[in-house]
């Protein structure tokens, strides 16, 4: 058994899609639209060919604040392969105007990681 994908509701579907295409080498399918529910989605696939993320937009979810911790989604984590890659990705995102909220650092349980707030305040962990 494996997790097939994780899904995120977002306010600006195109901005969120572009973020993952630009910064995490994702590829995207064509946008799906359900005219009855007004749901719009993209499925993004990452370079390993197995990791997928579904981005979703539906008008009744626009008031959710993704930057606030709650039951359910907290962050998405990307393993980038090395401490140097963590440092570089974190620096590049910071230079592009994204807020680094922690790290890069070694956590108490031994991971080398940073945490960045991406579009709409979603938390993105970058680990080796």
Short mmCIF file of N, CA, C and O in Angstrom, two decimals:
data_model
loop_
_atom_site.label_atom_id
_atom_site.label_comp_id
_atom_site.label_asym_id
_atom_site.label_seq_id
_atom_site.Cartn_x
_atom_site.Cartn_y
_atom_site.Cartn_z
N UNK A 1 0.85 -1.18 0.00
CA UNK A 1 0.00 0.00 0.00
C UNK A 1 0.89 1.24 0.00
O UNK A 1 1.97 1.23 0.58
N UNK A 2 0.42 2.31 -0.64
CA UNK A 2 1.15 3.58 -0.66
C UNK A 2 0.15 4.72 -0.74
O UNK A 2 -0.99 4.53 -1.17
N UNK A 3 0.57 5.89 -0.33
CA UNK A 3 -0.26 7.08 -0.51
C UNK A 3 -0.17 7.48 -1.97
O UNK A 3 0.93 7.62 -2.52
N UNK A 4 -1.29 7.66 -2.62
CA UNK A 4 -1.31 8.03 -4.03
C UNK A 4 -1.00 9.50 -4.24
O UNK A 4 -0.19 9.86 -5.09
N UNK A 5 -1.65 10.36 -3.46
CA UNK A 5 -1.37 11.79 -3.54
C UNK A 5 -1.94 12.50 -2.32
O UNK A 5 -2.71 11.94 -1.57
N UNK A 6 -1.52 13.75 -2.15
CA UNK A 6 -2.05 14.64 -1.13
C UNK A 6 -2.72 15.79 -1.87
O UNK A 6 -2.25 16.20 -2.93
N UNK A 7 -3.80 16.32 -1.32
CA UNK A 7 -4.53 17.41 -1.97
C UNK A 7 -4.55 18.65 -1.07
O UNK A 7 -4.66 18.52 0.15
N UNK A 8 -4.44 19.81 -1.69
CA UNK A 8 -4.50 21.10 -0.99
C UNK A 8 -5.55 21.99 -1.64
O UNK A 8 -5.54 22.15 -2.86
N UNK A 9 -6.43 22.57 -0.83
CA UNK A 9 -7.27 23.64 -1.33
C UNK A 9 -6.44 24.91 -1.37
O UNK A 9 -5.60 25.14 -0.50
N UNK A 10 -6.65 25.75 -2.36
CA UNK A 10 -5.93 27.02 -2.45
C UNK A 10 -6.84 28.10 -3.00
O UNK A 10 -7.89 27.81 -3.56
N UNK A 11 -6.44 29.34 -2.81
CA UNK A 11 -7.21 30.49 -3.29
C UNK A 11 -6.86 30.85 -4.73
O UNK A 11 -7.71 31.24 -5.50
N UNK A 12 -5.57 30.79 -5.06
CA UNK A 12 -5.11 31.15 -6.39
C UNK A 12 -4.48 29.91 -7.01
O UNK A 12 -3.29 29.65 -6.84
N UNK A 13 -5.26 29.17 -7.73
CA UNK A 13 -4.84 27.89 -8.28
C UNK A 13 -3.64 28.04 -9.21
O UNK A 13 -2.69 27.25 -9.15
N UNK A 14 -3.67 29.05 -10.06
CA UNK A 14 -2.58 29.22 -11.03
C UNK A 14 -1.27 29.61 -10.34
O UNK A 14 -0.20 29.12 -10.70
N UNK A 15 -1.34 30.49 -9.35
CA UNK A 15 -0.13 30.89 -8.63
C UNK A 15 0.48 29.70 -7.90
O UNK A 15 1.69 29.49 -7.92
N UNK A 16 -0.36 28.91 -7.24
CA UNK A 16 0.13 27.76 -6.50
C UNK A 16 0.74 26.74 -7.45
O UNK A 16 1.83 26.20 -7.19
N UNK A 17 0.09 26.49 -8.57
CA UNK A 17 0.63 25.56 -9.57
C UNK A 17 2.00 26.03 -10.05
O UNK A 17 2.96 25.26 -10.10
N UNK A 18 2.10 27.31 -10.37
CA UNK A 18 3.36 27.84 -10.90
C UNK A 18 4.48 27.75 -9.87
O UNK A 18 5.63 27.48 -10.22
N UNK A 19 4.16 27.95 -8.61
CA UNK A 19 5.15 27.83 -7.54
C UNK A 19 5.80 26.45 -7.57
O UNK A 19 7.03 26.32 -7.53
N UNK A 20 5.01 25.40 -7.62
CA UNK A 20 5.55 24.04 -7.59
C UNK A 20 6.25 23.68 -8.91
O UNK A 20 7.22 22.93 -8.91
N UNK A 21 5.78 24.23 -10.02
CA UNK A 21 6.48 24.02 -11.29
C UNK A 21 7.85 24.68 -11.25
O UNK A 21 8.86 24.09 -11.66
N UNK A 22 7.91 25.91 -10.74
CA UNK A 22 9.16 26.68 -10.73
C UNK A 22 10.17 26.19 -9.70
O UNK A 22 11.36 26.12 -10.00
N UNK A 23 9.73 25.87 -8.50
CA UNK A 23 10.64 25.63 -7.39
C UNK A 23 10.88 24.16 -7.08
O UNK A 23 11.88 23.82 -6.45
N UNK A 24 9.98 23.27 -7.48
CA UNK A 24 10.12 21.87 -7.12
C UNK A 24 10.01 20.92 -8.31
O UNK A 24 9.74 19.74 -8.15
N UNK A 25 10.22 21.45 -9.52
CA UNK A 25 10.35 20.66 -10.74
C UNK A 25 9.13 19.78 -11.04
O UNK A 25 9.25 18.71 -11.64
N UNK A 26 7.96 20.22 -10.63
CA UNK A 26 6.74 19.46 -10.90
C UNK A 26 6.33 19.62 -12.36
O UNK A 26 6.70 20.58 -13.02
N UNK A 27 5.58 18.64 -12.83
CA UNK A 27 4.88 18.76 -14.11
C UNK A 27 3.39 18.71 -13.78
O UNK A 27 2.99 18.22 -12.72
N UNK A 28 2.57 19.21 -14.68
CA UNK A 28 1.15 19.36 -14.40
C UNK A 28 0.29 18.78 -15.51
O UNK A 28 0.66 18.85 -16.69
N UNK A 29 -0.86 18.25 -15.11
CA UNK A 29 -1.85 17.88 -16.11
C UNK A 29 -2.62 19.13 -16.53
O UNK A 29 -2.36 20.23 -16.03
N UNK A 30 -3.56 18.97 -17.44
CA UNK A 30 -4.45 20.07 -17.81
C UNK A 30 -5.46 20.27 -16.67
O UNK A 30 -5.81 19.32 -15.97
N UNK A 31 -5.93 21.49 -16.52
CA UNK A 31 -6.88 21.78 -15.45
C UNK A 31 -8.18 21.01 -15.66
O UNK A 31 -8.73 20.97 -16.76
N UNK A 32 -8.65 20.41 -14.56
CA UNK A 32 -9.97 19.78 -14.54
C UNK A 32 -10.96 20.80 -13.98
O UNK A 32 -10.65 21.51 -13.03
N UNK A 33 -12.16 20.87 -14.56
CA UNK A 33 -13.19 21.77 -14.06
C UNK A 33 -14.52 21.03 -14.02
O UNK A 33 -14.93 20.44 -15.02
N UNK A 34 -15.16 21.06 -12.85
CA UNK A 34 -16.49 20.50 -12.69
C UNK A 34 -17.46 21.68 -12.63
O UNK A 34 -17.51 22.38 -11.61
N UNK A 35 -18.21 21.95 -13.69
CA UNK A 35 -19.07 23.13 -13.70
C UNK A 35 -20.21 23.08 -12.68
O UNK A 35 -20.70 24.12 -12.26
N UNK A 36 -20.60 21.90 -12.26
CA UNK A 36 -21.69 21.78 -11.28
C UNK A 36 -21.24 22.28 -9.90
O UNK A 36 -21.96 23.01 -9.23
N UNK A 37 -20.04 21.88 -9.46
CA UNK A 37 -19.56 22.26 -8.14
C UNK A 37 -18.58 23.43 -8.17
O UNK A 37 -18.19 23.94 -7.13
N UNK A 38 -18.15 23.84 -9.37
CA UNK A 38 -17.13 24.87 -9.59
C UNK A 38 -15.74 24.45 -9.10
O UNK A 38 -14.85 25.28 -8.96
N UNK A 39 -15.55 23.16 -8.83
CA UNK A 39 -14.24 22.66 -8.45
C UNK A 39 -13.31 22.71 -9.66
O UNK A 39 -13.68 22.32 -10.77
N UNK A 40 -12.09 23.20 -9.42
CA UNK A 40 -11.02 23.20 -10.42
C UNK A 40 -9.80 22.56 -9.77
O UNK A 40 -9.50 22.85 -8.62
N UNK A 41 -9.12 21.69 -10.51
CA UNK A 41 -7.96 21.01 -9.94
C UNK A 41 -6.83 20.86 -10.97
O UNK A 41 -7.07 20.88 -12.18
N UNK A 42 -5.64 20.71 -10.44
CA UNK A 42 -4.47 20.24 -11.18
C UNK A 42 -3.86 19.10 -10.39
O UNK A 42 -3.84 19.15 -9.15
N UNK A 43 -3.32 18.11 -11.08
CA UNK A 43 -2.50 17.09 -10.45
C UNK A 43 -1.06 17.37 -10.88
O UNK A 43 -0.76 17.42 -12.07
N UNK A 44 -0.20 17.57 -9.89
CA UNK A 44 1.22 17.81 -10.16
C UNK A 44 1.99 16.53 -9.85
O UNK A 44 1.72 15.86 -8.85
N UNK A 45 2.94 16.22 -10.70
CA UNK A 45 3.80 15.06 -10.50
C UNK A 45 5.23 15.55 -10.37
O UNK A 45 5.67 16.41 -11.14
N UNK A 46 5.95 15.00 -9.41
CA UNK A 46 7.31 15.43 -9.11
C UNK A 46 8.31 14.50 -9.80
O UNK A 46 7.94 13.44 -10.31
N UNK A 47 9.59 14.89 -9.85
CA UNK A 47 10.57 14.19 -10.68
C UNK A 47 10.69 12.68 -10.48
O UNK A 47 11.07 11.98 -11.41
N UNK A 48 10.37 12.17 -9.30
CA UNK A 48 10.50 10.72 -9.11
C UNK A 48 9.41 9.95 -9.86
O UNK A 48 9.46 8.74 -9.97
N UNK A 49 8.41 10.67 -10.38
CA UNK A 49 7.35 10.04 -11.16
C UNK A 49 6.25 9.40 -10.34
O UNK A 49 5.25 8.95 -10.88
N UNK A 50 6.43 9.34 -9.03
CA UNK A 50 5.43 8.70 -8.17
C UNK A 50 4.77 9.67 -7.21
O UNK A 50 3.62 9.47 -6.83
N UNK A 51 5.49 10.71 -6.80
CA UNK A 51 4.96 11.67 -5.83
C UNK A 51 4.03 12.64 -6.56
O UNK A 51 4.43 13.25 -7.55
N UNK A 52 2.80 12.76 -6.05
CA UNK A 52 1.83 13.63 -6.70
C UNK A 52 1.13 14.52 -5.67
O UNK A 52 0.96 14.14 -4.52
N UNK A 53 0.75 15.70 -6.13
CA UNK A 53 0.06 16.68 -5.31
C UNK A 53 -1.13 17.20 -6.11
O UNK A 53 -0.97 17.60 -7.27
N UNK A 54 -2.30 17.20 -5.51
CA UNK A 54 -3.48 17.74 -6.17
C UNK A 54 -3.76 19.13 -5.59
O UNK A 54 -3.88 19.29 -4.38
N UNK A 55 -3.83 20.12 -6.46
CA UNK A 55 -4.20 21.48 -6.05
C UNK A 55 -5.65 21.68 -6.43
O UNK A 55 -6.06 21.37 -7.55
N UNK A 56 -6.43 22.20 -5.48
CA UNK A 56 -7.87 22.31 -5.67
C UNK A 56 -8.34 23.72 -5.35
O UNK A 56 -7.84 24.35 -4.43
N UNK A 57 -9.33 24.17 -6.10
CA UNK A 57 -9.99 25.45 -5.84
C UNK A 57 -11.48 25.24 -5.95
O UNK A 57 -11.97 24.67 -6.93
N UNK A 58 -12.18 25.65 -4.90
CA UNK A 58 -13.64 25.61 -4.89
C UNK A 58 -14.08 26.84 -4.12
O UNK A 58 -13.55 27.12 -3.03
N UNK A 59 -15.03 27.61 -4.64
CA UNK A 59 -15.39 28.89 -4.00
C UNK A 59 -15.73 28.80 -2.51
O UNK A 59 -15.43 29.72 -1.76
N UNK A 60 -16.29 27.69 -2.04
CA UNK A 60 -16.69 27.60 -0.63
C UNK A 60 -15.51 27.35 0.30
O UNK A 60 -15.69 27.27 1.51
N UNK A 61 -14.29 27.25 -0.22
CA UNK A 61 -13.11 27.04 0.63
C UNK A 61 -12.22 28.26 0.73
O UNK A 61 -11.18 28.22 1.37
N UNK A 62 -12.62 29.37 0.14
CA UNK A 62 -11.74 30.54 0.04
C UNK A 62 -11.46 31.22 1.38
O UNK A 62 -10.48 31.95 1.50
N UNK A 63 -12.27 30.98 2.41
CA UNK A 63 -12.06 31.65 3.70
C UNK A 63 -11.16 30.86 4.66
O UNK A 63 -10.89 31.31 5.76
N UNK A 64 -10.68 29.72 4.26
CA UNK A 64 -9.79 28.91 5.10
C UNK A 64 -8.43 29.59 5.14
O UNK A 64 -7.91 30.04 4.13
N UNK A 65 -7.82 29.67 6.34
CA UNK A 65 -6.49 30.28 6.48
C UNK A 65 -5.45 29.16 6.58
O UNK A 65 -5.27 28.56 7.63
N UNK A 66 -4.71 28.88 5.48
CA UNK A 66 -3.77 27.75 5.49
C UNK A 66 -2.53 27.98 6.34
O UNK A 66 -1.81 27.04 6.64
N UNK A 67 -2.28 29.22 6.75
CA UNK A 67 -1.07 29.49 7.54
C UNK A 67 -1.26 29.16 9.02
O UNK A 67 -0.29 29.14 9.77
N UNK A 68 -2.48 28.89 9.43
CA UNK A 68 -2.76 28.59 10.83
C UNK A 68 -2.77 27.08 11.07
O UNK A 68 -3.41 26.34 10.35
N UNK A 69 -2.02 26.65 12.07
CA UNK A 69 -2.00 25.22 12.41
C UNK A 69 -3.39 24.79 12.86
O UNK A 69 -4.07 25.52 13.57
N UNK A 70 -3.79 23.63 12.43
CA UNK A 70 -5.09 23.10 12.80
C UNK A 70 -5.03 21.59 12.69
O UNK A 70 -4.02 21.02 12.28
N UNK A 71 -6.12 20.94 13.03
CA UNK A 71 -6.20 19.50 12.82
C UNK A 71 -6.17 19.27 11.31
O UNK A 71 -6.83 19.96 10.55
N UNK A 72 -5.37 18.34 10.87
CA UNK A 72 -5.26 18.08 9.43
C UNK A 72 -3.92 18.56 8.89
O UNK A 72 -2.90 18.43 9.55
N UNK A 73 -3.94 19.12 7.73
CA UNK A 73 -2.72 19.53 7.03
C UNK A 73 -1.89 20.50 7.88
O UNK A 73 -2.41 21.47 8.41
N UNK A 74 -0.59 20.25 7.98
CA UNK A 74 0.33 21.15 8.66
C UNK A 74 1.40 21.64 7.69
O UNK A 74 1.64 22.83 7.57
N UNK A 75 2.07 20.72 6.99
CA UNK A 75 3.07 21.14 6.00
C UNK A 75 3.26 20.02 4.98
O UNK A 75 2.83 18.90 5.18
N UNK A 76 3.92 20.39 3.88
CA UNK A 76 4.35 19.40 2.90
C UNK A 76 5.86 19.43 2.90
O UNK A 76 6.47 20.49 3.02
N UNK A 77 6.49 18.28 2.82
CA UNK A 77 7.95 18.18 2.93
C UNK A 77 8.54 17.65 1.63
O UNK A 77 8.04 16.68 1.06
N UNK A 78 9.61 18.30 1.19
CA UNK A 78 10.34 17.87 0.00
C UNK A 78 11.75 17.49 0.39
O UNK A 78 12.47 18.29 1.00
N UNK A 79 12.17 16.29 0.05
CA UNK A 79 13.56 15.85 0.25
C UNK A 79 14.33 16.25 -1.01
O UNK A 79 13.97 15.84 -2.11
N UNK A 80 15.36 17.05 -0.82
CA UNK A 80 16.11 17.58 -1.96
C UNK A 80 17.49 16.95 -2.12
O UNK A 80 18.22 17.32 -3.03
N UNK A 81 17.86 16.00 -1.27
CA UNK A 81 19.03 15.18 -1.52
C UNK A 81 20.28 15.44 -0.71
O UNK A 81 21.10 14.55 -0.56
N UNK A 82 20.46 16.64 -0.17
CA UNK A 82 21.68 16.92 0.60
C UNK A 82 21.50 18.18 1.43
O UNK A 82 20.59 18.98 1.18
N UNK A 83 22.38 18.36 2.41
CA UNK A 83 22.35 19.58 3.21
C UNK A 83 22.59 20.79 2.33
O UNK A 83 21.94 21.83 2.49
N UNK A 84 23.53 20.67 1.39
CA UNK A 84 23.82 21.78 0.47
C UNK A 84 22.58 22.15 -0.36
O UNK A 84 22.28 23.33 -0.54
N UNK A 85 21.84 21.15 -0.80
CA UNK A 85 20.62 21.42 -1.57
C UNK A 85 19.55 22.09 -0.70
O UNK A 85 18.83 22.97 -1.17
N UNK A 86 19.46 21.69 0.58
CA UNK A 86 18.54 22.35 1.51
C UNK A 86 18.93 23.83 1.64
O UNK A 86 18.09 24.72 1.52
N UNK A 87 20.22 24.09 1.86
CA UNK A 87 20.71 25.46 1.99
C UNK A 87 20.41 26.27 0.73
O UNK A 87 19.92 27.41 0.81
N UNK A 88 20.69 25.69 -0.43
CA UNK A 88 20.50 26.41 -1.69
C UNK A 88 19.03 26.70 -1.96
O UNK A 88 18.67 27.83 -2.33
N UNK A 89 18.16 25.71 -1.78
CA UNK A 89 16.73 25.91 -2.04
C UNK A 89 16.16 26.94 -1.07
O UNK A 89 15.38 27.81 -1.45
N UNK A 90 16.57 26.86 0.20
CA UNK A 90 16.10 27.82 1.20
C UNK A 90 16.54 29.23 0.84
O UNK A 90 15.74 30.17 0.85
N UNK A 91 17.82 29.37 0.51
CA UNK A 91 18.35 30.69 0.12
C UNK A 91 17.64 31.23 -1.12
O UNK A 91 17.25 32.41 -1.18
N UNK A 92 17.43 30.38 -2.12
CA UNK A 92 16.78 30.82 -3.35
C UNK A 92 15.34 31.28 -3.09
O UNK A 92 14.89 32.30 -3.65
N UNK A 93 14.62 30.55 -2.25
CA UNK A 93 13.25 30.95 -1.92
C UNK A 93 13.24 32.25 -1.11
O UNK A 93 12.40 33.12 -1.34
N UNK A 94 14.16 32.38 -0.17
CA UNK A 94 14.27 33.62 0.61
C UNK A 94 14.57 34.79 -0.32
O UNK A 94 13.92 35.84 -0.24
N UNK A 95 15.49 34.63 -1.24
CA UNK A 95 15.84 35.69 -2.19
C UNK A 95 14.69 36.04 -3.12
O UNK A 95 14.62 37.15 -3.63
N UNK A 96 13.79 35.08 -3.33
CA UNK A 96 12.61 35.33 -4.17
C UNK A 96 11.47 35.97 -3.38
O UNK A 96 10.41 36.23 -3.94
N UNK A 97 11.69 36.20 -2.07
CA UNK A 97 10.69 36.90 -1.27
C UNK A 97 9.83 36.03 -0.38
O UNK A 97 8.92 36.52 0.27
N UNK A 98 10.11 34.73 -0.32
CA UNK A 98 9.35 33.85 0.56
C UNK A 98 9.95 33.88 1.96
O UNK A 98 11.15 34.00 2.13
N UNK A 99 9.11 33.79 2.99
CA UNK A 99 9.55 33.87 4.38
C UNK A 99 10.07 32.53 4.87
O UNK A 99 9.38 31.51 4.78
N UNK A 100 11.30 32.54 5.38
CA UNK A 100 11.86 31.35 6.03
C UNK A 100 11.46 31.43 7.50
O UNK A 100 11.80 32.39 8.18
N UNK A 101 10.74 30.43 7.98
CA UNK A 101 10.27 30.46 9.37
C UNK A 101 11.14 29.63 10.31
O UNK A 101 11.06 29.80 11.51
N UNK A 102 11.98 28.74 9.75
CA UNK A 102 12.94 28.03 10.58
C UNK A 102 14.05 27.47 9.70
O UNK A 102 13.84 27.16 8.53
N UNK A 103 15.24 27.36 10.30
CA UNK A 103 16.37 26.73 9.65
C UNK A 103 17.01 27.58 8.57
O UNK A 103 16.73 28.76 8.48
N UNK A 104 17.86 26.89 7.81
CA UNK A 104 18.19 25.47 7.91
C UNK A 104 18.86 25.14 9.24
O UNK A 104 19.63 25.93 9.77
N UNK A 105 18.54 23.95 9.75
CA UNK A 105 19.03 23.54 11.05
C UNK A 105 18.91 22.04 11.19
O UNK A 105 18.19 21.39 10.43
N UNK A 106 19.58 21.50 12.20
CA UNK A 106 19.40 20.11 12.57
C UNK A 106 18.34 20.09 13.67
O UNK A 106 18.48 20.78 14.68
N UNK A 107 17.30 19.33 13.46
CA UNK A 107 16.22 19.26 14.44
C UNK A 107 16.61 18.33 15.58
O UNK A 107 17.59 17.59 15.49
N UNK A 108 15.82 18.34 16.62
CA UNK A 108 16.08 17.48 17.77
C UNK A 108 16.09 16.00 17.43
O UNK A 108 16.75 15.21 18.10
N UNK A 109 15.36 15.62 16.37
CA UNK A 109 15.36 14.20 15.98
C UNK A 109 16.32 13.93 14.83
O UNK A 109 16.26 12.88 14.20
N UNK A 110 17.24 14.90 14.56
CA UNK A 110 18.34 14.64 13.65
C UNK A 110 18.14 14.97 12.19
O UNK A 110 19.02 14.68 11.37
N UNK A 111 17.03 15.57 11.81
CA UNK A 111 16.82 15.95 10.42
C UNK A 111 17.46 17.31 10.14
O UNK A 111 17.44 18.20 10.99
N UNK A 112 18.00 17.48 8.95
CA UNK A 112 18.48 18.78 8.51
C UNK A 112 17.40 19.35 7.62
O UNK A 112 17.05 18.76 6.59
N UNK A 113 16.83 20.48 8.04
CA UNK A 113 15.67 21.01 7.33
C UNK A 113 15.52 22.50 7.53
O UNK A 113 16.12 23.11 8.41
N UNK A 114 14.66 23.05 6.68
CA UNK A 114 14.18 24.42 6.86
C UNK A 114 12.68 24.40 6.60
O UNK A 114 12.15 23.42 6.06
N UNK A 115 12.02 25.46 6.98
CA UNK A 115 10.59 25.60 6.71
C UNK A 115 10.36 26.98 6.12
O UNK A 115 10.81 27.99 6.67
N UNK A 116 9.66 27.02 5.00
CA UNK A 116 9.40 28.25 4.26
C UNK A 116 7.89 28.39 4.10
O UNK A 116 7.20 27.40 3.90
N UNK A 117 7.40 29.62 4.18
CA UNK A 117 5.99 29.87 3.86
C UNK A 117 5.89 30.15 2.37
O UNK A 117 6.44 31.13 1.87
N UNK A 118 5.21 29.28 1.66
CA UNK A 118 5.00 29.44 0.22
C UNK A 118 3.79 30.31 -0.06
O UNK A 118 3.30 31.03 0.82
N UNK A 119 3.28 30.26 -1.28
CA UNK A 119 2.09 31.03 -1.61
C UNK A 119 0.95 30.72 -0.64
O UNK A 119 0.80 29.58 -0.20
N UNK A 120 0.19 31.74 -0.30
CA UNK A 120 -0.97 31.62 0.58
C UNK A 120 -0.60 31.15 1.98
O UNK A 120 -1.44 30.70 2.74
N UNK A 121 0.68 31.25 2.34
CA UNK A 121 1.10 30.90 3.68
C UNK A 121 1.23 29.41 3.94
O UNK A 121 1.39 29.02 5.11
N UNK A 122 1.19 28.57 2.90
CA UNK A 122 1.35 27.14 3.16
C UNK A 122 2.77 26.87 3.62
O UNK A 122 3.71 27.49 3.13
N UNK A 123 2.93 25.99 4.57
CA UNK A 123 4.24 25.65 5.09
C UNK A 123 4.87 24.55 4.26
O UNK A 123 4.27 23.51 4.04
N UNK A 124 6.09 24.82 3.82
CA UNK A 124 6.85 23.86 3.02
C UNK A 124 8.14 23.55 3.75
O UNK A 124 8.94 24.45 4.02
N UNK A 125 8.32 22.29 4.09
CA UNK A 125 9.54 21.84 4.74
C UNK A 125 10.49 21.35 3.65
O UNK A 125 10.08 20.64 2.73
N UNK A 126 11.74 21.74 3.76
CA UNK A 126 12.76 21.30 2.83
C UNK A 126 13.78 20.52 3.63
O UNK A 126 14.36 21.04 4.59
N UNK A 127 13.95 19.25 3.31
CA UNK A 127 14.85 18.38 4.06
C UNK A 127 15.80 17.67 3.12
O UNK A 127 15.58 17.64 1.91
N UNK A 128 16.88 17.14 3.71
CA UNK A 128 17.83 16.44 2.86
C UNK A 128 17.29 15.10 2.50
O UNK A 128 17.42 14.54 1.50
#
